[in-house]
XYZ file of C-alpha atoms in Angstrom:
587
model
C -67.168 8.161 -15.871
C -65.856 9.148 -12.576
C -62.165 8.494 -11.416
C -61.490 6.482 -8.385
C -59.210 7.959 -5.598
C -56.080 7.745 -5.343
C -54.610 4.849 -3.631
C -51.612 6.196 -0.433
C -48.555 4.921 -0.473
C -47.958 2.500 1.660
C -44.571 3.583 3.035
C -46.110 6.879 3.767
C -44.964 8.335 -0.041
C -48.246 11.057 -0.545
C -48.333 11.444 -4.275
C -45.234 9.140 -5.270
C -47.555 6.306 -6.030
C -50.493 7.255 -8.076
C -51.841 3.547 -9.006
C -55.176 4.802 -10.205
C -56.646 4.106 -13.477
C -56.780 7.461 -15.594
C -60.340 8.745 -17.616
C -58.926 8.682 -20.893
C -58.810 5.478 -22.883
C -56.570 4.777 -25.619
C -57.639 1.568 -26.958
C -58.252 0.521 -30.217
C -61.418 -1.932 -31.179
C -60.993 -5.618 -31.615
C -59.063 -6.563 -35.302
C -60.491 -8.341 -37.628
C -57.867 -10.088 -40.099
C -56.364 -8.050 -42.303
C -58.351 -6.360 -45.513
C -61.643 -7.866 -43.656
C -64.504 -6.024 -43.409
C -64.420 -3.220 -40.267
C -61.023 -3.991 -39.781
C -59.835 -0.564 -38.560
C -56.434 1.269 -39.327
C -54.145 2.723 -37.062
C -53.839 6.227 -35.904
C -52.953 8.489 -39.094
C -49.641 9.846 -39.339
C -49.280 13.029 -40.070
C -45.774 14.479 -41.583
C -43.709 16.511 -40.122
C -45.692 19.798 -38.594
C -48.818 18.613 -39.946
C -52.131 17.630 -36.925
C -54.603 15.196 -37.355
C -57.783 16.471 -36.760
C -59.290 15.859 -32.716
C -55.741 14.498 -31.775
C -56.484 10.826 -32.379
C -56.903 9.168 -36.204
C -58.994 6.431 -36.900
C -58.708 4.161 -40.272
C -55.640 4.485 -42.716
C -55.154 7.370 -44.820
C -56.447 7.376 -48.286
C -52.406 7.230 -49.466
C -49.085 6.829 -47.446
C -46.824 9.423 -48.628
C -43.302 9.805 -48.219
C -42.123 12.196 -45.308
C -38.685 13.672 -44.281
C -37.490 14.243 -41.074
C -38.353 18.004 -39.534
C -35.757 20.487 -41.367
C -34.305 21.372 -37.669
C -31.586 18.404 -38.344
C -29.999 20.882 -40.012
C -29.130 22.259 -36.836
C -28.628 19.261 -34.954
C -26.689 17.352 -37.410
C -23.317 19.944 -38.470
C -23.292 20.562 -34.078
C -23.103 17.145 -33.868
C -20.189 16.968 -36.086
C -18.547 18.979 -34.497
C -16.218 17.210 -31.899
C -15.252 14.843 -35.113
C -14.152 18.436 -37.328
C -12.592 20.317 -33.719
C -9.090 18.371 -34.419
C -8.850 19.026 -38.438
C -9.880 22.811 -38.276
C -7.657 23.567 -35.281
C -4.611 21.710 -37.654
C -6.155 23.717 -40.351
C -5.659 26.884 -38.493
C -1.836 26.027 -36.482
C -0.869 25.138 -39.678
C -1.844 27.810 -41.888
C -0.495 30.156 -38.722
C -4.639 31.828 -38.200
C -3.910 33.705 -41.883
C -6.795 34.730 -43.873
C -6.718 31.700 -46.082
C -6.639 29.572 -43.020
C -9.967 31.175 -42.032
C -10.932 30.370 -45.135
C -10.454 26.856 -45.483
C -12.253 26.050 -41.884
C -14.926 28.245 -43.226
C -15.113 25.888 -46.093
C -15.025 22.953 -43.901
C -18.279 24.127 -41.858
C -19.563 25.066 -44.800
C -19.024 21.450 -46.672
C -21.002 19.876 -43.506
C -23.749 21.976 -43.399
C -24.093 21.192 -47.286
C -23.989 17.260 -46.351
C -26.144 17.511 -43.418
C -28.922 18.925 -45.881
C -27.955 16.788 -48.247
C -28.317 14.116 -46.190
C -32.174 15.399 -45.333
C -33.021 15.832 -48.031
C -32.274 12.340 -49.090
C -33.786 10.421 -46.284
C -37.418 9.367 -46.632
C -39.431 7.334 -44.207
C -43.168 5.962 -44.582
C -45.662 2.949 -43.546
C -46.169 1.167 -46.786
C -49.354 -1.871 -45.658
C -47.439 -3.685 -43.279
C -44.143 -2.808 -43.268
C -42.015 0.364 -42.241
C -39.536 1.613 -45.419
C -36.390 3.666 -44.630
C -35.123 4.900 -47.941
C -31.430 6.851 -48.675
C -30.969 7.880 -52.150
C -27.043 9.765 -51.152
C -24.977 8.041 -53.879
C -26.896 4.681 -54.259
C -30.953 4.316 -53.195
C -30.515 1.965 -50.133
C -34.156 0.772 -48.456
C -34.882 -0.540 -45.246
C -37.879 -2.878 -44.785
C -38.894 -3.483 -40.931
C -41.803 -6.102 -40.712
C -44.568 -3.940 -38.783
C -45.167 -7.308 -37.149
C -41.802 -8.077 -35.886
C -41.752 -4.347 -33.741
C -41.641 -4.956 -30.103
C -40.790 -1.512 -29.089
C -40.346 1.926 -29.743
C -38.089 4.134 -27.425
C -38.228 8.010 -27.612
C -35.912 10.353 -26.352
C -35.227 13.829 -26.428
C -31.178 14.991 -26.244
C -30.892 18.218 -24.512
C -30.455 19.865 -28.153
C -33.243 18.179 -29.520
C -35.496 19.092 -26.090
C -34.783 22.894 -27.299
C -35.646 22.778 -31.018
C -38.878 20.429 -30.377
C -37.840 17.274 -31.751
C -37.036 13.855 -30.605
C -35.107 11.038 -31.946
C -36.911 7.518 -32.221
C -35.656 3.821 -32.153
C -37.960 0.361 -33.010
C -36.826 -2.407 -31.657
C -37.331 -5.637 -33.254
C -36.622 -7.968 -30.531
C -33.660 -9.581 -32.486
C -31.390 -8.144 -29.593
C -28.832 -6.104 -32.267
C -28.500 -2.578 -34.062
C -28.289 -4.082 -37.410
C -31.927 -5.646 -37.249
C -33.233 -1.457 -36.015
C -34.322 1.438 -37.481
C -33.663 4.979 -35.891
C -35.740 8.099 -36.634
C -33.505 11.133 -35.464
C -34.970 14.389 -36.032
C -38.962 13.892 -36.164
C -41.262 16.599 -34.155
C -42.763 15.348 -30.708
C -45.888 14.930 -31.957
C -45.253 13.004 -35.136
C -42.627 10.442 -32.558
C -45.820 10.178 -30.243
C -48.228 9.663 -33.043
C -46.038 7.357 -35.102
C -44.957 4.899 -31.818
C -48.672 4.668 -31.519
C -48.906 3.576 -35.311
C -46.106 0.884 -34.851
C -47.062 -0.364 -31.842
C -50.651 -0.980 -32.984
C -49.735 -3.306 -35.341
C -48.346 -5.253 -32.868
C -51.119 -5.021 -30.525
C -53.520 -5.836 -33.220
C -51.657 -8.946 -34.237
C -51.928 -10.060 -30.645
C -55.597 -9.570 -30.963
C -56.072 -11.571 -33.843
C -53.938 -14.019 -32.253
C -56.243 -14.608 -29.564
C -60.074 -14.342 -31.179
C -58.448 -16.980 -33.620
C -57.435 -19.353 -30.453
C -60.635 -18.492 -28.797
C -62.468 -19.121 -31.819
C -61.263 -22.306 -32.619
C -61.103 -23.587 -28.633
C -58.206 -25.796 -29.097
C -58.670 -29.082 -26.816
C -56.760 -29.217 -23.308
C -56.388 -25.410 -23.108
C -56.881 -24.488 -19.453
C -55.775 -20.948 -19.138
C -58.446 -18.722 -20.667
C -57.276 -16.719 -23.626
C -59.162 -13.680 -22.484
C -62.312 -12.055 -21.496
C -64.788 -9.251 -23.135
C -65.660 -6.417 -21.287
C -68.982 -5.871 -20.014
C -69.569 -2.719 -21.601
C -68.775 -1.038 -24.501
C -66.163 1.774 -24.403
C -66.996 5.229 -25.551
C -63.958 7.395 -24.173
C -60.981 8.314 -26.148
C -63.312 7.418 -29.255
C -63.129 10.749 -31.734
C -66.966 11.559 -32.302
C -68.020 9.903 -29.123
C -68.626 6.469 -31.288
C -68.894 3.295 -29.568
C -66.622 0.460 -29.712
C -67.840 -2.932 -29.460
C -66.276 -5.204 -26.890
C -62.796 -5.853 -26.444
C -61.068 -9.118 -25.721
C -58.128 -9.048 -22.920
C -55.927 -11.340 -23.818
C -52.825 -9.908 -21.824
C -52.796 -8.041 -18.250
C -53.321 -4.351 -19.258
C -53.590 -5.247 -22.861
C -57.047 -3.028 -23.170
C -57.341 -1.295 -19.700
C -56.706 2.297 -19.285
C -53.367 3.397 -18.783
C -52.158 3.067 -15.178
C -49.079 4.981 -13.354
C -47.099 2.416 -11.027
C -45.456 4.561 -9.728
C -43.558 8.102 -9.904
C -40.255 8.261 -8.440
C -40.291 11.392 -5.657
C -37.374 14.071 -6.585
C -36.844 13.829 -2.606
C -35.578 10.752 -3.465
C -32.258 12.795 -5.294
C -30.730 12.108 -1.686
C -30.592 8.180 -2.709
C -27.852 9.048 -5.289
C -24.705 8.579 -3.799
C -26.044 4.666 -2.458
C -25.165 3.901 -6.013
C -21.069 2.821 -6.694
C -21.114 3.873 -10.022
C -22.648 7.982 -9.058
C -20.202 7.730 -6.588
C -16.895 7.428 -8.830
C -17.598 10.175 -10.989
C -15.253 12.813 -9.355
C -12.681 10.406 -10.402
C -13.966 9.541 -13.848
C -14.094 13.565 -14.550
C -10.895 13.791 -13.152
C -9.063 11.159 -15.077
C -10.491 11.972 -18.714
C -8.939 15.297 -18.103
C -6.059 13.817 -17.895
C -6.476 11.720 -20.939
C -7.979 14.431 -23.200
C -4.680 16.731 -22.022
C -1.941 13.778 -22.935
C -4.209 13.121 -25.797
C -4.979 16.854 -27.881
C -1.684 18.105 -25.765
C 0.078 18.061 -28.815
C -2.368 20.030 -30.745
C -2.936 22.508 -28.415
C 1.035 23.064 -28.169
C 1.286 21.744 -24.882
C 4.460 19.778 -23.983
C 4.042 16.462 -22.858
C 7.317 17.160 -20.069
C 4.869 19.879 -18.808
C 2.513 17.605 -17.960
C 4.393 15.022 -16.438
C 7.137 17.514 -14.842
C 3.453 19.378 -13.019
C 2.287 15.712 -11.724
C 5.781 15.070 -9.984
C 5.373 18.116 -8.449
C 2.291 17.436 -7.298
C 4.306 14.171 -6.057
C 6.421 16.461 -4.419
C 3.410 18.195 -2.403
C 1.672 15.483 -0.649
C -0.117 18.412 1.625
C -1.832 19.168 -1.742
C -2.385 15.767 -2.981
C -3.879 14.807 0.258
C -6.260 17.764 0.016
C -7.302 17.198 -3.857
C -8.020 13.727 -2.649
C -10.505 15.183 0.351
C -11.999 17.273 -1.761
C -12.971 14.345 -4.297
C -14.275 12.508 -1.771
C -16.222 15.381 -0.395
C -17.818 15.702 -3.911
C -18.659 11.771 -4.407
C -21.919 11.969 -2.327
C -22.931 15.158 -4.372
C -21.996 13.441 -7.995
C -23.886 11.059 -6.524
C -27.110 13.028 -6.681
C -26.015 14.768 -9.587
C -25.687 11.772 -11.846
C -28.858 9.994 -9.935
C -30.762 13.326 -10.911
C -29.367 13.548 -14.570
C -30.480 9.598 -15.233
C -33.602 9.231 -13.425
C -35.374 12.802 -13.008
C -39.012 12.026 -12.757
C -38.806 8.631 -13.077
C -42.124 6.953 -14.067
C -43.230 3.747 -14.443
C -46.864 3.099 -16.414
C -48.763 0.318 -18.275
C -50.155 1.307 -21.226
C -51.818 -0.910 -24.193
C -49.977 -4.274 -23.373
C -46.524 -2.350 -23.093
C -44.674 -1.468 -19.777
C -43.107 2.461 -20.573
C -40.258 4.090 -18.205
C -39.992 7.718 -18.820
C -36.934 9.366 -17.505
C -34.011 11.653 -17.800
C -33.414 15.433 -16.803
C -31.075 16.242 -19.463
C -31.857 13.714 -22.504
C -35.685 12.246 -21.495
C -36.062 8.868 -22.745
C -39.244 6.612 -23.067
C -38.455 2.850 -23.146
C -41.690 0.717 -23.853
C -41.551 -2.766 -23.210
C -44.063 -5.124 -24.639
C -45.669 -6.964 -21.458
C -45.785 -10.071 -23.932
C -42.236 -10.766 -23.775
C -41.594 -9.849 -20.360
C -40.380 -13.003 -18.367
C -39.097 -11.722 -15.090
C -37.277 -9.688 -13.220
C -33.488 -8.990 -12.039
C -33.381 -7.337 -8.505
C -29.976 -5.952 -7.486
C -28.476 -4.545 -4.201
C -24.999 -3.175 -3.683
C -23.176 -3.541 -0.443
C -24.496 0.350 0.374
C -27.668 -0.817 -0.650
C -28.107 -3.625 1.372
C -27.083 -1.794 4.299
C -29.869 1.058 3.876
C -32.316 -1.209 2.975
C -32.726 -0.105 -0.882
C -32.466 -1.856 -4.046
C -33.071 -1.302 -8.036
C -34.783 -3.412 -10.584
C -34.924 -4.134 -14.464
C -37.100 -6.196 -16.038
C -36.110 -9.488 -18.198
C -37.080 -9.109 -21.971
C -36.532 -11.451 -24.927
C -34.727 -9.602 -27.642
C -33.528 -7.209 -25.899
C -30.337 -5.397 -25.424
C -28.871 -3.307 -23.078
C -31.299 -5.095 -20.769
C -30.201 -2.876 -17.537
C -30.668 0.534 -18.982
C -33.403 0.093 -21.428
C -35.119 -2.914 -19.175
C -34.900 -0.766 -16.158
C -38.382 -0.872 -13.607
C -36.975 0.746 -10.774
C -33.967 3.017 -10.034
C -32.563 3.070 -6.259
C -35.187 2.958 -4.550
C -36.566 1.284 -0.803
C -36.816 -2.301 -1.144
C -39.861 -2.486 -0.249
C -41.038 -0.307 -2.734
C -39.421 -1.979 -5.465
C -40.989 -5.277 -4.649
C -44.636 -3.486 -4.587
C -43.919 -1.978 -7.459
C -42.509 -4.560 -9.532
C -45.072 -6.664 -7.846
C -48.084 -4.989 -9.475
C -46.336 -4.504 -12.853
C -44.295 -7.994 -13.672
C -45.184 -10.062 -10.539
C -44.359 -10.975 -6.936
C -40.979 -12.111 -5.975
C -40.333 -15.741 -5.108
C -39.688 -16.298 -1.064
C -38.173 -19.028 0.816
C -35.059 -19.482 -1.075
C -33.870 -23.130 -0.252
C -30.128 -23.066 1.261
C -27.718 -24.313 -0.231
C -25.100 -27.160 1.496
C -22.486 -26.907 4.322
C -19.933 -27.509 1.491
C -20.925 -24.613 -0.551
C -20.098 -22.313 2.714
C -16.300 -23.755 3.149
C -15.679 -22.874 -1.000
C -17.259 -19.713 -0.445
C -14.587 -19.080 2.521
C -12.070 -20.664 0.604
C -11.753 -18.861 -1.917
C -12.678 -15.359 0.318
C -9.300 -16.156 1.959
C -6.814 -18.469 0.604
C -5.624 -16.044 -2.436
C -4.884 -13.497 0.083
C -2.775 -15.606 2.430
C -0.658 -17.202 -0.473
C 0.420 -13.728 -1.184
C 1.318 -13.130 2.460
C 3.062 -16.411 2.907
C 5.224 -15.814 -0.126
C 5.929 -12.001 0.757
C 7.023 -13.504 4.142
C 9.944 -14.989 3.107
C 10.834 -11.938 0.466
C 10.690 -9.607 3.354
C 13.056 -11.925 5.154
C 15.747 -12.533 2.342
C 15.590 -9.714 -0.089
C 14.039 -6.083 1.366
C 11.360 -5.503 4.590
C 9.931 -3.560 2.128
C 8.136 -6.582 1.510
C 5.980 -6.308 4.851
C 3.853 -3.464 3.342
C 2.589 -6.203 1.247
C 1.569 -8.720 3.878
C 0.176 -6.717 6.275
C -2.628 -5.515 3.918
C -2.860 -9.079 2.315
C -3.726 -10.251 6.135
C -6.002 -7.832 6.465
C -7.839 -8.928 3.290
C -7.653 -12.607 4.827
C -9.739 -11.469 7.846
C -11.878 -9.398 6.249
C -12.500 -12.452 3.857
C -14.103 -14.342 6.561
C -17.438 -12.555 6.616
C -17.241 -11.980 3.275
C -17.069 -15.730 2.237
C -20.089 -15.922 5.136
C -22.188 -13.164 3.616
C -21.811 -14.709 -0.041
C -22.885 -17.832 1.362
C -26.025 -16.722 2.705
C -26.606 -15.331 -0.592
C -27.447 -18.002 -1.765
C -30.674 -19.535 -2.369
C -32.825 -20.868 -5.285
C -36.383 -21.723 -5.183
C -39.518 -22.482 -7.451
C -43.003 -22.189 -6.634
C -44.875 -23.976 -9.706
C -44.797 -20.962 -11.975
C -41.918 -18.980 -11.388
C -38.084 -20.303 -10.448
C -35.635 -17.919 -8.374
C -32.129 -18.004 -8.300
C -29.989 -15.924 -5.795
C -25.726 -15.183 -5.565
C -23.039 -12.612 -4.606
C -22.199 -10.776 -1.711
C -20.722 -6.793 -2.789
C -23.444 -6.782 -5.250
C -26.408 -9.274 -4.630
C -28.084 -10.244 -7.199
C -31.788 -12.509 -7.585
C -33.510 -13.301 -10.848
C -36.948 -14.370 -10.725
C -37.904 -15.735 -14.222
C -41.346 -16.978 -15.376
C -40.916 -21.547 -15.995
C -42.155 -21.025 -19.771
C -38.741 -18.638 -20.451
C -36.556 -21.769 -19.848
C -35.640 -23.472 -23.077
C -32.849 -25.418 -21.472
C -30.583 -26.949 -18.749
C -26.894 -26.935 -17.776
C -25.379 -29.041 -14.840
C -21.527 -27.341 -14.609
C -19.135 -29.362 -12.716
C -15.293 -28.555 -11.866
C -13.101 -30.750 -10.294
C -12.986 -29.072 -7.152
C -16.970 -29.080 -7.049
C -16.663 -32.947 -7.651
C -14.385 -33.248 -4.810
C -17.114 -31.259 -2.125
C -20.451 -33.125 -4.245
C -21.562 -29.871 -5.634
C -22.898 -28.123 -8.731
C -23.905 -25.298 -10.614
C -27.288 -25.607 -12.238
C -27.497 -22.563 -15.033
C -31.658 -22.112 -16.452
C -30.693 -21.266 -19.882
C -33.362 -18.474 -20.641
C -33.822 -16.746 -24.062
C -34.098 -13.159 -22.411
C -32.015 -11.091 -20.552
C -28.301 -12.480 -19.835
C -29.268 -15.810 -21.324
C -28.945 -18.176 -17.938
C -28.690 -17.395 -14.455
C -27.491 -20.093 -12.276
C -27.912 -21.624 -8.564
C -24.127 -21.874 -7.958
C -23.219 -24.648 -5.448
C -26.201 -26.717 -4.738
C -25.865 -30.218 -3.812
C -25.715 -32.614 -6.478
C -28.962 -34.411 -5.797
C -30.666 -31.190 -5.430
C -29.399 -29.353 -8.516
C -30.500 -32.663 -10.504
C -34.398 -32.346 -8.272
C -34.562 -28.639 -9.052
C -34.052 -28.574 -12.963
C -36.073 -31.928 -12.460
C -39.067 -30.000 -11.207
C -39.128 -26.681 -12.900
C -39.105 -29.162 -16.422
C -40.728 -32.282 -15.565
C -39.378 -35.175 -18.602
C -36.340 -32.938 -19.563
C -33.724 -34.771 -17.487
C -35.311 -38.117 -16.902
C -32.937 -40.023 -20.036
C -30.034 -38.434 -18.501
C -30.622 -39.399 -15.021
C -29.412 -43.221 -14.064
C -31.103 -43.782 -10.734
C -34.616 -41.319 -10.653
C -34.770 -42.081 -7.205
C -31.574 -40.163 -6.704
């Protein structure tokens, strides 16, 4: 087998965009139902140090043993405790005025954690018992944890920077009921046994897809017109330990059994995108005021006099030459936070389909690898920022059912080129809708309306404050007249934000101005309808139509559209939905 070349760039990115399909297969033969004859097992899982012979296991071991997490939590787990013991051992020692028995006690107290940590170890068992996933903790009572291998929709791996140094990982499923309480978390197993046993769990749910769709191609239910899937032309031999063949495979689901593919890999030239991003940009000031928190906060501790503190920031009031230049030099160092943080989060970011799941990789200092099944993807969230909009860039995270934390775990792309977002998220999710229908005259005067009006009611009343009581007074409507003005292309701008479209399979809905905002979500994800109406939208013969979607934030709406047209557009996205609600169809 020979690989194909690469494919350029098209925005002249050499190397960025790799979009090639790679030698090495890692798919798994078609599933028969479960305890049927040549039904194969997953990839063994080996405990904790332990290899499985050529890399890759095929068929279940002969017995699923109990394994522990790698003994280097040992190390992990007392550092981490740490910050929670700093406060009682540095009481232990003021206290006991740093005498020998003082020593001894926070002695004792490192002492007493290591003991729990390993207690704690030793305790903890984890194994794959048929087809389910048992945590068991036997501390003071045995407490077990059953997680459906059926119900997995994920597996996220990352490595901490501590963890990165001992060579281990820590490992989350996801069970797509969108909380902690319904996940299991794996802190503390080797590399290789979190790579080998994602592959385990996420078999299983591959392999119940599979079934899923021989049993609906078998049975050729009446009035299906999209094709479950199609078999490959040729057997596969690559990736098979031995060289054995595997018969055909059925592709039920875009990527489900092709090789794994890179969408793309984000360039580290692309650092200089950082400070584009609000939140990189306000970390001078974050650092900056938790140091002030954590000194008002452990002051007391640390025998530091709360007058200090204060009496040193009034003199700092004192010194506006000083406070003027601590202020430049924050600002100097937003646009290199910017990069920092931009580096820290997304170092290397790479986007790749493997096996029916969509996997991020990224991180400098904790690496992280987010898969997302492809199954339950049902759109996309595309975002741009007032700097972002201006340069042309934009980010993108993908909307999942059952998932949390949609924007950090769901991310696709990090700041990035527009255009290179859409191509990207193009190829991996699908394209994004265009021709966003506008939205009516009346939906551009409450825009400006409410751009405006709050700012001159505060000027009109500070008017006549400045007038009776104090002119200080003015230094409050100047700037609120200034916020008027600059309210008028504001309100403009947020109008021709708006938009909403559908184009048979996918609706789009479009709003805001200082952060911009479109969803594009697939018309099967809709499970219902919501027609908002205020007063004041009554008055101007508007409404807000809200998709309610079972993914993501849960609804995303087309705020303002006309009455008849909000009613026509949840009318044609679900045909029959609305028609007993509606009094005159022709309307």
């Amino acid at each position: 087998m020979t690989e194909p070349p690469d494919h350029q760039h098209p925005h002249g990115e050499p190397g960025a965009r790799e979009g090639r399909s790679e030698p090495v297969f890692q798919d798994f033969p078609p599933v028969a139902p479960e305890g049927g004859p040549g039904s194969p097992g997953p990839p063994a899982v080996a405990g904790d140090g332990q290899n499985v012979p050529g890399g890759q296991g095929y068929g279940p071991p002969p017995f699923s043993p109990a394994l522990r997490l790698s003994p280097k939590v040992l190390l992990t787990d007392p550092i981490r405790m740490l910050p929670s013991l700093f406060l009682p051992l540095a009481g232990v020692l003021f206290i006991g005025g740093f005498s020998p028995s003082s020593f001894g006690w926070a002695a004792f107290g490192v002492v007493g954690s290591v003991l729990y940590a390993t207690i704690r170890w030793a305790t903890f068992t984890y194994k794959v018992v048929g087809d389910r996933l048992e945590l068991t903790r036997a501390l003071v009572s045995r407490s077990v944890r059953t997680i459906p291998l059926e119900r997995i929709r994920g597996v996220d791996v990352s490595n901490p920077p501590l963890h990165r140094v001992l060579g281990i990982a820590v490992l989350r499923i996801d069970t797509g009921a969108g909380g902690d309480k319904q996940e299991g978390e794996l802190d503390g197993v080797t590399v290789e046994e979190a790579e080998r046993l994602k592959a385990v769990l996420l078999w299983h749910a591959r392999a119940r897809m599979v079934r899923r769709a021989q049993a609906q191609e078998a049975a050729g239910p009446p009035g299906l017109t999209v094709p479950v899937g199609e078999a490959s032309a040729e057997p596969l031999t690559a990736g098979v330990p031995g060289g054995a063949t595997v018969p055909p495979t059925v592709r039920h689901e875009v990527g489900e059994t092709t090789p794994e593919r890179v969408f793309f890999v984000v360039p580290r030239r692309w650092l200089a995108y950082g400070p584009l991003s609000g939140a990189y940009l306000l970390t001078p000031f974050a650092l900056v005021a938790g140091a002030v928190g954590l000194l008002f906060q452990w002051g007391s501790e640390l025998r530091i006099d709360g007058r200090v503190m204060v009496s040193a920031g009034e003199w700092l009031w004192g010194h506006p030459v000083l406070l003027v230049v601590a202020l430049v030099l924050l600002v100097l160092a937003m646009p290199v936070a910017g990069m920092v943080m931009y580096a820290v989060f997304n170092w290397d970011f790479t986007l790749r389909g493997r096996e029916g799941y969509l996997v991020a990789e990224r991180g400098l200092i904790t690496r992280r690898s987010v898969s997302l099944e492809r199954r339950r993807v049902r759109g996309f969230e595309l975002v741009e920022g007032l700097a972002e909009r201006g340069a042309g860039f934009a980010r993108a995270w993908a909307i999942v059912t059952g998932l949390g934390d949609s924007e950090t775990r769901g991310q696709l792309m990090p700041v990035a080129p527009r255009a290179v977002v859409l191509d990207v998220v193009g190829e991996a999710i699908g394209p994004i809708a265009t021709g966003l229908r506008a939205h009516p005259v009346a939906a551009r005067r409450r825009r400006l309306f409410r751009a405006v009006f709050p700012w001159l009611v505060i000027a009109l009343c500070a008017v006549p404050a400045a007038t009776a009581w104090s002119p200080l007074w003015w230094g409050l409507v100047v700037p609120a007249l200034i916020l008027a003005g600059l309210g008028v292309p504001l309100g403009l701008d947020r109008y021709r934000s708006l938009g909403h479209t559908y184009d048979g399979a996918r609706l789009s809905v479009r709003s805001g101005s200082l952060r911009r905002s479109q969803a594009v979500v697939e018309e099967r994800a809709v499970v219902g309808w919501t027609l908002r109406q205020t007063w004041f939208q009554r008055r101007a013969g508007v409404l807000t139509v809200v998709a309610g979607v079972g993914a993501g934030s849960g609804g995303y709406a087309a705020i303002d559209v006309g009455e008849a047209e909000g009613v026509a557009f949840a009318a044609e996205v679900s045909p029959g939905w609305l028609a007993p609600f509606v009094v005159d169809g022709r309307a």
